[in-house]
Amino acid sequence: MGVIIFYPIVDGILTSFQMRSFLQPEAREFVFLAHYRALIQDGVFWTALWNSAVLTGVSVALQFLLGLGLALLLKQRVPGITIFRSITMVTWVLPVIVIVIVFNWLVQPGYGLVNLILAEFGLPTDYWFSNTTWAMPLIILMHVWKNAPFFAIALFAAMQSIPDELYEAAEMDGASAIQQFRYITLPNISYVAMIMIVLHVLYTFNNFDFVWLSTGGGPLRTTEVLPTYVYKQAFDQYLLGYAASIGVVMLIIMMMFTVIYVKLEDLD
Amino acid sequence: MLNTLVTRFKTRLDDGMTVRRATFVYSMLLLYYGFLLIPLFWLIRSSVVTDEMLRAREINLVPLAHMTAENYAAVLSNETFRLYFINSTLIAVATTVLTLGVGIPAAYSVSRFDYPGRDYVVLGLISSQMLPLVLVLIPFFTVMFRIGLVDTRVGIVFAHAVGVLPFVVWLLKGYFDAIPQSLDEAAKMDGCGYLEIMYRIIVPLSLPGIAVAAFYAFVGSWNDYLFVSLLSQSTGTRTLPLGLQLFQTAQQVDWGAVTAAAVVTAIPVVVLFALVHKWLVDGLSNTGGKGV
């Protein structure tokens, strides 16, 4: 297993120092840091890096906040709450392509549901995935739609394991609902929350499917992210070495988060 | 009438849950589940209406007069789509079997034995989750090419199994760790070998965890787009996520067929999810959110 997983990494890092074409992958010529030098001057690379950071930061923040809110709702013991609990994660299992189709269909020009509703209120309509302002928010929305429920269920599970006595004691002492949340709920779910956040930062930063299948990085590169840029360099431009050097930059960024994750695990 | 309903509702509420608070909870739930479920509802609705209704510029939630099963008939009678469905099923089942076959003994070994380098194996398991897939893609492709597994189902199964295995081992390790070592000791006293301990004690006691792991492997394979698009070069090996492109060309999209095909693609994973849902949530509570 080590060979299967680690060989590609080593080879990937090696490739980033080489001139290598997808058409003749066996022909390798060492160019040392040439790719990295080109990378620094590549405007698209910086755009993609920035877009990746925005996409990751905003989606994970929204997933966490929305998930936390939903977890608090799911905790309420109202009749029928178990039905809500059990259907929550349904979007999480859907293939990304199905999610993209759903949202693509909703924003179709003219007869997409979103546009029908907007037209009803006299608002402008558009094919929103091709809109330079709204394409990125739509991709973020798809990420949130898929993952916020997972945050909710994990945080809900963490809340379930907090003993009731803690809340009863707090109530005796006259703590308000907000104080109970701040001093009992939040500290008790922070471990799970941190793990979830780090995992989803990695997952979102690394994700290729959502952008590739919805906008392909367009319009005008406003949704270009590092994974799609690597893919294009490797499989459209056949520049394996250059693609690998972008991949190595991603690897370094993800390793920083991995270190945080491993540190968190150690606390257990 | 309303009063009696409210009274009956009140009797079902716990202490501290007033009708006002319950109303607030329900309205927030409706708001959230609207966001969650309306897109899904619209997908399903679109898959069962006529083409004319699809392109109608009016919001008609359940257009009974314009319902049709034609989209499903078109999708299911498409031979290429059926082939993709079969490919998806074969590949996902094989991935699950292979992953569990390798993953259970692997998880057992990291859970029960302390050998040199074990910590690195565990660290490798975690960090392999965090690699940029696109970086791995290029060398992976050249390896597959060299051993002649490009454009074969076996190659795709292999790719998927490698992809999900680290996580499955990590997940199973959590479940195996929760089984008291004293049971192993007792079995050893009774003369059981390690394999017997694994199959007679560890596996039966962690069936829910194994079900979740199997679900994870199946879904990982079923939903994958990237590896199939890379390794598959002919219809013989393509799977459903790619099959959804069958009903769209650059000029035109047959939205009725596309939405129906999307529903068909989603059904197996949603059904499986319903089966393991309880264990998945329990697992989340037990492992503190580490699972899945």
XYZ file of C-alpha atoms in Angstrom:
560
model
C 0.000 0.000 0.000
C 2.882 2.309 0.793
C 4.207 1.850 -2.719
C 0.845 2.564 -4.274
C 0.329 5.738 -2.284
C 3.825 7.087 -1.927
C 5.299 6.284 -5.312
C 2.952 8.734 -7.092
C 3.818 11.480 -4.581
C 7.554 11.055 -4.990
C 7.170 10.825 -8.739
C 4.924 13.899 -8.718
C 7.488 15.937 -6.824
C 10.254 14.702 -9.132
C 8.182 15.592 -12.190
C 7.870 19.163 -10.968
C 11.604 19.620 -11.588
C 11.428 18.107 -15.034
C 10.299 18.947 -18.525
C 7.909 16.190 -19.366
C 5.065 15.919 -21.845
C 1.948 13.845 -21.497
C 2.495 12.727 -25.085
C 5.881 11.165 -24.225
C 5.818 10.656 -20.471
C 9.004 8.588 -20.541
C 11.136 11.446 -21.905
C 12.233 13.506 -18.906
C 14.671 16.379 -18.850
C 15.762 18.064 -15.635
C 15.048 21.781 -15.564
C 15.417 22.242 -11.797
C 13.456 25.268 -10.614
C 12.395 26.583 -14.020
C 8.746 25.649 -13.473
C 8.643 27.343 -10.111
C 10.204 30.478 -11.549
C 7.556 30.507 -14.287
C 4.884 29.894 -11.674
C 5.734 33.067 -9.775
C 5.179 35.096 -12.936
C 2.037 33.229 -13.967
C -0.955 35.488 -13.311
C -3.426 32.622 -13.748
C -1.670 30.652 -11.028
C -2.136 33.514 -8.569
C -5.762 33.904 -9.619
C -6.339 30.198 -9.079
C -4.595 30.282 -5.712
C -6.708 33.226 -4.593
C -9.921 31.599 -5.888
C -9.056 28.353 -4.100
C -8.515 30.270 -0.864
C -11.810 32.156 -1.209
C -13.772 29.049 -2.190
C -12.318 27.037 0.686
C -12.526 29.748 3.338
C -16.040 30.914 2.565
C -17.581 27.479 2.015
C -16.130 25.924 5.146
C -17.101 28.948 7.253
C -20.668 28.791 5.939
C -20.834 25.011 6.350
C -19.750 25.312 9.942
C -22.111 28.156 10.866
C -25.099 26.661 9.060
C -24.278 23.199 10.397
C -24.013 24.538 13.934
C -27.373 26.299 13.629
C -28.989 23.175 12.253
C -27.424 21.007 14.966
C -28.970 23.264 17.603
C -32.350 22.888 15.894
C -32.047 19.110 15.637
C -31.359 19.010 19.369
C -34.785 20.488 20.147
C -37.125 17.782 21.350
C -40.165 18.664 19.281
C -42.469 15.956 17.897
C -41.303 14.698 14.510
C -37.710 15.862 14.949
C -36.387 12.368 14.205
C -37.738 12.644 10.663
C -35.734 15.809 10.125
C -32.671 14.184 11.640
C -32.887 11.203 9.342
C -33.305 13.091 6.058
C -30.653 15.712 6.794
C -27.669 14.002 5.219
C -29.373 13.029 1.962
C -27.539 15.684 -0.065
C -24.226 14.526 1.328
C -24.355 11.139 -0.436
C -25.276 12.488 -3.866
C -22.640 12.280 -6.609
C -21.176 15.715 -7.357
C -22.314 15.445 -10.967
C -25.928 15.077 -9.795
C -25.572 18.172 -7.595
C -24.124 20.111 -10.516
C -27.013 18.998 -12.738
C -29.545 20.074 -10.101
C -28.083 23.570 -9.786
C -27.365 23.927 -13.479
C -30.985 23.114 -14.202
C -32.216 25.575 -11.547
C -30.353 28.487 -13.172
C -31.071 27.705 -16.808
C -31.744 30.876 -18.760
C -35.456 31.511 -19.220
C -37.078 28.451 -17.675
C -34.836 27.580 -14.711
C -36.740 27.773 -11.414
C -34.432 30.444 -9.966
C -34.915 32.617 -13.031
C -38.674 32.044 -13.039
C -38.840 33.270 -9.440
C -36.545 36.236 -10.134
C -38.644 37.189 -13.164
C -41.754 36.997 -10.998
C -40.305 39.789 -8.840
C -39.106 41.768 -11.845
C -35.444 41.019 -11.066
C -32.771 40.382 -13.698
C -32.373 36.805 -14.920
C -29.267 35.137 -16.280
C -27.517 31.816 -16.738
C -25.797 32.440 -13.410
C -22.926 29.995 -13.935
C -21.681 32.163 -16.801
C -21.953 35.353 -14.763
C -18.537 36.594 -13.593
C -19.961 37.865 -10.286
C -22.223 34.968 -9.380
C -20.422 31.870 -10.682
C -18.180 31.567 -7.614
C -20.980 32.132 -5.073
C -22.959 29.405 -6.868
C -20.078 26.944 -6.572
C -19.745 27.840 -2.892
C -23.481 27.275 -2.510
C -23.182 23.778 -3.989
C -20.406 22.895 -1.547
C -22.474 24.216 1.348
C -25.585 22.389 0.169
C -23.688 19.107 0.116
C -21.651 19.439 3.316
C -23.485 21.647 5.823
C -25.796 18.722 6.741
C -22.766 16.585 7.538
C -21.454 19.303 9.853
C -24.907 19.428 11.425
C -25.079 15.697 12.148
C -21.505 15.510 13.478
C -22.007 18.527 15.734
C -25.404 17.203 16.789
C -23.800 13.870 17.716
C -21.174 15.730 19.736
C -23.904 17.689 21.517
C -25.776 14.473 22.332
C -22.794 13.204 24.266
C -22.819 16.191 26.648
C -24.389 15.006 29.929
C -27.778 16.588 30.730
C -26.645 17.227 34.302
C -24.330 19.982 33.113
C -27.273 21.921 31.702
C -29.431 21.217 34.756
C -26.730 22.526 37.064
C -26.281 25.610 34.895
C -30.007 26.235 34.953
C -29.985 26.028 38.754
C -27.294 28.678 38.771
C -29.512 30.836 36.587
C -27.467 30.655 33.395
C -29.283 31.942 30.321
C -29.628 29.879 27.153
C -26.865 31.922 25.522
C -24.563 31.425 28.513
C -25.274 27.696 28.461
C -24.353 27.616 24.778
C -21.205 29.655 25.327
C -19.915 27.835 28.417
C -21.213 24.286 28.008
C -22.146 23.463 24.400
C -19.357 25.275 22.550
C -16.373 23.971 24.576
C -17.761 20.439 24.415
C -18.136 20.385 20.646
C -14.989 22.345 19.816
C -12.865 19.244 19.288
C -15.263 17.697 16.786
C -15.769 21.111 15.177
C -12.043 21.632 14.664
C -11.566 18.185 13.138
C -14.523 18.742 10.812
C -13.237 22.167 9.781
C -9.718 20.962 9.018
C -10.988 17.926 7.096
C -13.336 20.054 5.018
C -10.676 22.681 4.342
C -8.569 19.886 2.859
C -11.495 18.360 1.005
C -12.639 21.665 -0.494
C -9.164 22.870 -1.366
C -8.504 19.589 -3.138
C -11.860 19.294 -4.884
C -11.855 19.158 -8.636
C -15.344 17.957 -9.606
C -17.537 20.855 -8.555
C -15.713 23.514 -10.568
C -14.788 21.289 -13.470
C -18.312 20.008 -14.027
C -20.130 23.319 -13.512
C -18.028 26.125 -14.987
C -14.752 24.493 -16.010
C -13.004 27.424 -14.340
C -14.839 30.110 -16.324
C -16.217 32.623 -17.025
C -12.939 34.485 -17.614
C -11.180 32.320 -14.994
C -13.311 33.754 -12.202
C -13.787 30.235 -10.812
C -10.433 28.764 -11.812
C -9.007 26.880 -8.823
C -5.692 25.088 -8.381
C -7.012 21.555 -9.088
C -8.650 22.601 -12.379
C -5.557 24.568 -13.381
C -3.324 21.559 -12.728
C -5.662 19.351 -14.730
C -5.679 21.750 -17.687
C -1.891 22.124 -17.693
C -1.436 18.355 -17.610
C -4.184 17.054 -19.851
C -4.974 19.981 -22.184
C -1.520 21.577 -22.502
C 0.363 18.289 -21.888
C 2.789 20.169 -19.605
C 3.215 17.513 -16.940
C 6.175 19.152 -15.220
C 4.480 22.515 -14.899
C 1.258 20.880 -13.693
C 3.217 18.919 -11.099
C 4.877 22.084 -9.780
C 1.414 23.572 -9.112
C 0.486 20.266 -7.479
C 3.534 20.531 -5.215
C 2.431 24.009 -4.117
C -0.957 22.488 -3.246
C 0.801 19.677 -1.423
C 2.727 22.156 0.721
C -0.414 24.095 1.603
C -2.300 20.901 2.445
C 0.584 19.589 4.509
C 0.321 22.620 6.744
C -3.290 21.721 7.431
C -2.384 18.058 7.853
C 0.062 19.034 10.580
C -2.731 20.911 12.354
C -4.989 17.871 11.971
C -2.407 15.441 13.349
C -1.751 17.791 16.260
C -5.472 17.833 17.007
C -5.645 14.054 16.851
C -2.855 13.854 19.410
C -4.953 15.794 21.877
C -7.397 12.905 21.961
C -61.031 22.166 16.601
C -57.767 24.111 16.493
C -57.821 24.390 20.286
C -58.051 20.647 20.741
C -55.189 20.175 18.291
C -53.046 22.648 20.203
C -53.886 20.931 23.495
C -53.002 17.544 22.085
C -49.765 18.974 20.699
C -48.891 20.479 24.079
C -49.212 17.117 25.802
C -46.542 15.758 23.464
C -44.051 18.506 24.310
C -41.336 18.030 26.907
C -40.809 20.238 29.914
C -39.401 23.584 28.972
C -40.685 23.370 25.410
C -43.414 25.955 25.039
C -45.690 26.109 22.008
C -44.035 29.395 21.092
C -40.593 27.852 21.163
C -41.791 24.819 19.221
C -43.297 27.100 16.575
C -39.987 28.900 16.241
C -38.129 25.598 15.904
C -40.537 24.371 13.226
C -40.305 27.576 11.198
C -36.511 27.475 11.235
C -36.598 23.796 10.284
C -38.917 24.537 7.374
C -36.645 27.341 6.222
C -33.578 25.126 6.291
C -35.224 22.082 4.795
C -36.680 24.262 2.063
C -33.121 25.187 1.078
C -32.134 21.543 1.356
C -35.048 19.833 -0.340
C -36.535 22.246 -2.896
C -33.698 21.654 -5.391
C -34.199 17.892 -4.982
C -37.940 18.221 -5.355
C -37.429 20.279 -8.497
C -35.079 17.653 -9.930
C -37.591 14.865 -9.396
C -40.483 16.992 -10.602
C -38.579 17.904 -13.771
C -37.843 14.261 -14.507
C -41.533 13.329 -14.654
C -43.031 16.164 -16.725
C -43.338 16.579 -20.486
C -40.780 18.496 -22.492
C -43.312 21.203 -23.178
C -43.899 21.655 -19.427
C -40.144 21.712 -18.769
C -39.744 24.738 -20.958
C -42.935 26.444 -19.836
C -42.265 29.831 -18.297
C -44.510 29.333 -15.312
C -44.071 27.882 -11.852
C -46.303 24.850 -11.681
C -45.195 22.669 -8.793
C -47.131 19.511 -9.586
C -48.461 19.730 -13.146
C -50.606 16.588 -12.965
C -51.906 17.010 -16.520
C -48.367 17.109 -17.896
C -46.869 14.147 -16.094
C -45.080 11.492 -18.090
C -42.816 8.506 -17.578
C -41.265 9.023 -21.007
C -38.007 10.466 -19.704
C -37.382 7.370 -17.631
C -38.375 5.142 -20.523
C -35.921 6.988 -22.761
C -33.101 6.741 -20.231
C -33.658 3.113 -19.270
C -34.060 1.972 -22.878
C -30.780 3.609 -23.833
C -28.380 0.692 -24.164
C -25.259 2.724 -23.475
C -26.791 4.093 -20.286
C -27.703 0.556 -19.199
C -24.131 -0.532 -19.867
C -22.865 2.355 -17.710
C -25.249 1.313 -14.959
C -23.894 -2.242 -15.078
C -20.306 -0.926 -15.108
C -21.010 1.332 -12.137
C -22.544 -1.558 -10.188
C -19.790 -4.063 -10.982
C -17.029 -1.561 -10.237
C -18.578 -0.304 -6.994
C -19.300 -3.822 -5.690
C -15.821 -5.047 -6.592
C -14.273 -1.954 -4.987
C -16.234 -2.607 -1.802
C -15.240 -6.289 -1.643
C -11.585 -5.559 -2.384
C -11.449 -2.672 0.095
C -12.978 -4.711 2.920
C -10.900 -7.778 2.055
C -7.698 -5.783 2.429
C -8.954 -3.199 4.898
C -10.255 -5.500 7.659
C -6.969 -7.373 8.215
C -5.017 -4.119 7.833
C -7.167 -2.342 10.416
C -6.936 -5.366 12.718
C -3.169 -5.295 12.518
C -2.818 -1.581 13.298
C -5.410 -1.854 16.044
C -3.947 -4.870 17.843
C -0.251 -5.147 17.152
C 2.520 -2.809 18.128
C 5.230 -3.261 15.538
C 8.068 -0.956 14.540
C 6.810 1.776 12.249
C 3.172 1.313 13.213
C 2.833 4.980 14.061
C 4.071 5.836 10.585
C 1.481 3.539 9.036
C -1.221 5.349 10.992
C 0.214 8.735 10.060
C 0.415 7.630 6.429
C -3.227 6.586 6.551
C -4.304 10.002 7.754
C -2.066 12.095 5.571
C -2.817 10.132 2.401
C -6.317 11.575 2.723
C -4.893 14.982 2.306
C -2.930 14.746 -0.892
C -3.813 16.817 -3.904
C -5.441 14.192 -6.124
C -4.342 15.993 -9.246
C -0.694 15.606 -8.252
C -1.173 11.874 -7.788
C -3.101 11.614 -11.030
C -0.201 11.910 -13.464
C 2.120 9.247 -11.991
C -0.901 7.082 -11.300
C -1.906 7.215 -14.925
C 1.577 6.315 -16.162
C 1.733 3.354 -13.759
C -1.642 2.099 -14.896
C -0.559 2.556 -18.485
C 2.624 0.558 -17.963
C 0.816 -2.396 -16.376
C -1.864 -2.264 -19.050
C -4.799 -1.376 -16.813
C -5.915 1.778 -18.625
C -9.447 1.424 -19.972
C -10.209 -1.722 -17.999
C -12.761 -2.194 -15.221
C -10.060 -3.862 -13.123
C -7.932 -0.738 -13.408
C -10.777 1.471 -12.236
C -11.588 -0.863 -9.330
C -7.946 -0.746 -8.367
C -7.879 3.063 -8.519
C -11.034 3.374 -6.420
C -9.859 0.827 -3.854
C -6.555 2.643 -3.449
C -8.480 5.890 -3.057
C -10.855 4.718 -0.317
C -8.664 2.186 1.469
C -6.747 4.525 3.789
C -9.929 6.035 5.077
C -11.660 2.673 5.475
C -8.705 1.324 7.481
C -8.749 4.442 9.628
C -12.502 4.094 10.171
C -12.331 0.378 11.008
C -9.380 0.922 13.339
C -11.633 3.181 15.407
C -14.262 0.443 15.712
C -11.741 -2.314 16.413
C -10.044 -0.202 19.090
C -13.374 0.006 20.913
C -13.535 -3.783 21.361
C -11.925 -4.737 24.688
C -8.578 -6.519 24.355
C -9.688 -8.919 27.105
C -11.942 -10.651 24.551
C -8.883 -11.324 22.380
C -7.039 -12.706 25.389
C -9.904 -14.991 26.302
C -10.116 -16.303 22.750
C -6.370 -16.859 22.690
C -6.717 -18.936 25.892
C -9.289 -21.041 24.092
C -6.721 -21.701 21.398
C -7.832 -19.299 18.704
C -5.242 -18.042 16.201
C -5.106 -14.418 15.105
C -7.202 -15.056 12.013
C -9.833 -16.819 14.087
C -9.885 -13.991 16.617
C -10.419 -11.578 13.768
C -13.259 -13.489 12.111
C -14.962 -14.880 15.221
C -14.693 -11.894 17.530
C -13.598 -8.638 15.960
C -15.658 -8.801 12.772
C -19.006 -9.875 14.318
C -18.684 -7.249 17.063
C -17.986 -4.425 14.668
C -20.529 -5.228 11.962
C -22.079 -1.738 12.097
C -18.642 -0.230 11.518
C -18.001 -2.633 8.670
C -21.357 -1.700 7.136
C -20.411 1.976 7.298
C -16.997 1.217 5.786
C -18.634 -0.797 2.997
C -21.051 2.051 2.354
C -18.181 4.516 2.220
C -16.259 2.369 -0.277
C -19.322 1.810 -2.459
C -20.278 5.482 -2.542
C -16.692 6.575 -3.132
C -16.567 4.349 -6.183
C -20.098 5.029 -7.427
C -19.723 8.806 -7.221
C -16.221 9.110 -8.638
C -15.818 11.204 -11.736
C -12.127 12.087 -11.877
C -10.520 8.642 -11.988
C -13.055 7.174 -14.363
C -12.699 10.118 -16.729
C -8.953 9.572 -16.667
C -8.798 5.789 -16.976
C -11.855 5.070 -19.089
C -11.488 5.628 -22.791
C -14.358 3.649 -24.242
C -18.001 2.982 -23.459
C -17.095 -0.472 -22.161
C -15.610 0.941 -18.974
C -17.486 4.193 -18.453
C -19.721 4.684 -15.398
C -22.856 6.647 -14.602
C -21.311 9.991 -13.580
C -19.912 10.157 -17.103
C -23.068 8.629 -18.552
C -25.043 11.708 -17.627
C -23.360 13.422 -20.552
C -25.117 11.048 -22.928
C -28.170 13.256 -23.036
C -26.464 16.553 -23.690
C -24.537 17.882 -26.634
C -22.767 21.199 -26.947
C -25.839 22.623 -28.669
C -28.663 21.020 -26.824
C -29.521 19.429 -23.524
C -32.429 17.007 -23.190
C -33.301 18.171 -19.682
C -36.078 15.622 -19.213
C -33.665 12.758 -19.864
C -30.781 14.373 -17.953
C -32.877 14.890 -14.812
C -34.290 11.357 -15.048
C -30.776 9.929 -15.509
C -29.571 11.958 -12.523
C -32.359 10.505 -10.371
C -31.497 6.969 -11.517
C -27.830 7.629 -10.692
C -28.691 8.948 -7.240
C -31.167 6.215 -6.204
C -28.699 3.406 -5.327
C -26.571 5.578 -3.022
C -29.603 7.147 -1.379
C -31.122 3.695 -0.716
C -27.862 2.385 0.728
C -27.562 5.511 2.812
C -31.039 4.911 4.247
C -29.918 1.380 5.226
C -26.749 2.408 7.067
C -27.967 5.803 8.240
C -28.499 4.805 11.855
C -25.059 3.229 12.215
C -23.456 6.161 10.468
C -24.905 8.597 12.976
C -24.067 6.296 15.913
C -20.539 5.997 14.556
C -20.284 9.761 14.421
C -21.268 9.962 18.072
C -18.870 7.180 19.106
C -15.844 8.340 17.209
C -16.430 11.991 17.925
C -16.924 12.972 14.324
C -13.787 11.302 13.075
C -15.776 8.708 11.195
C -16.528 9.426 7.545
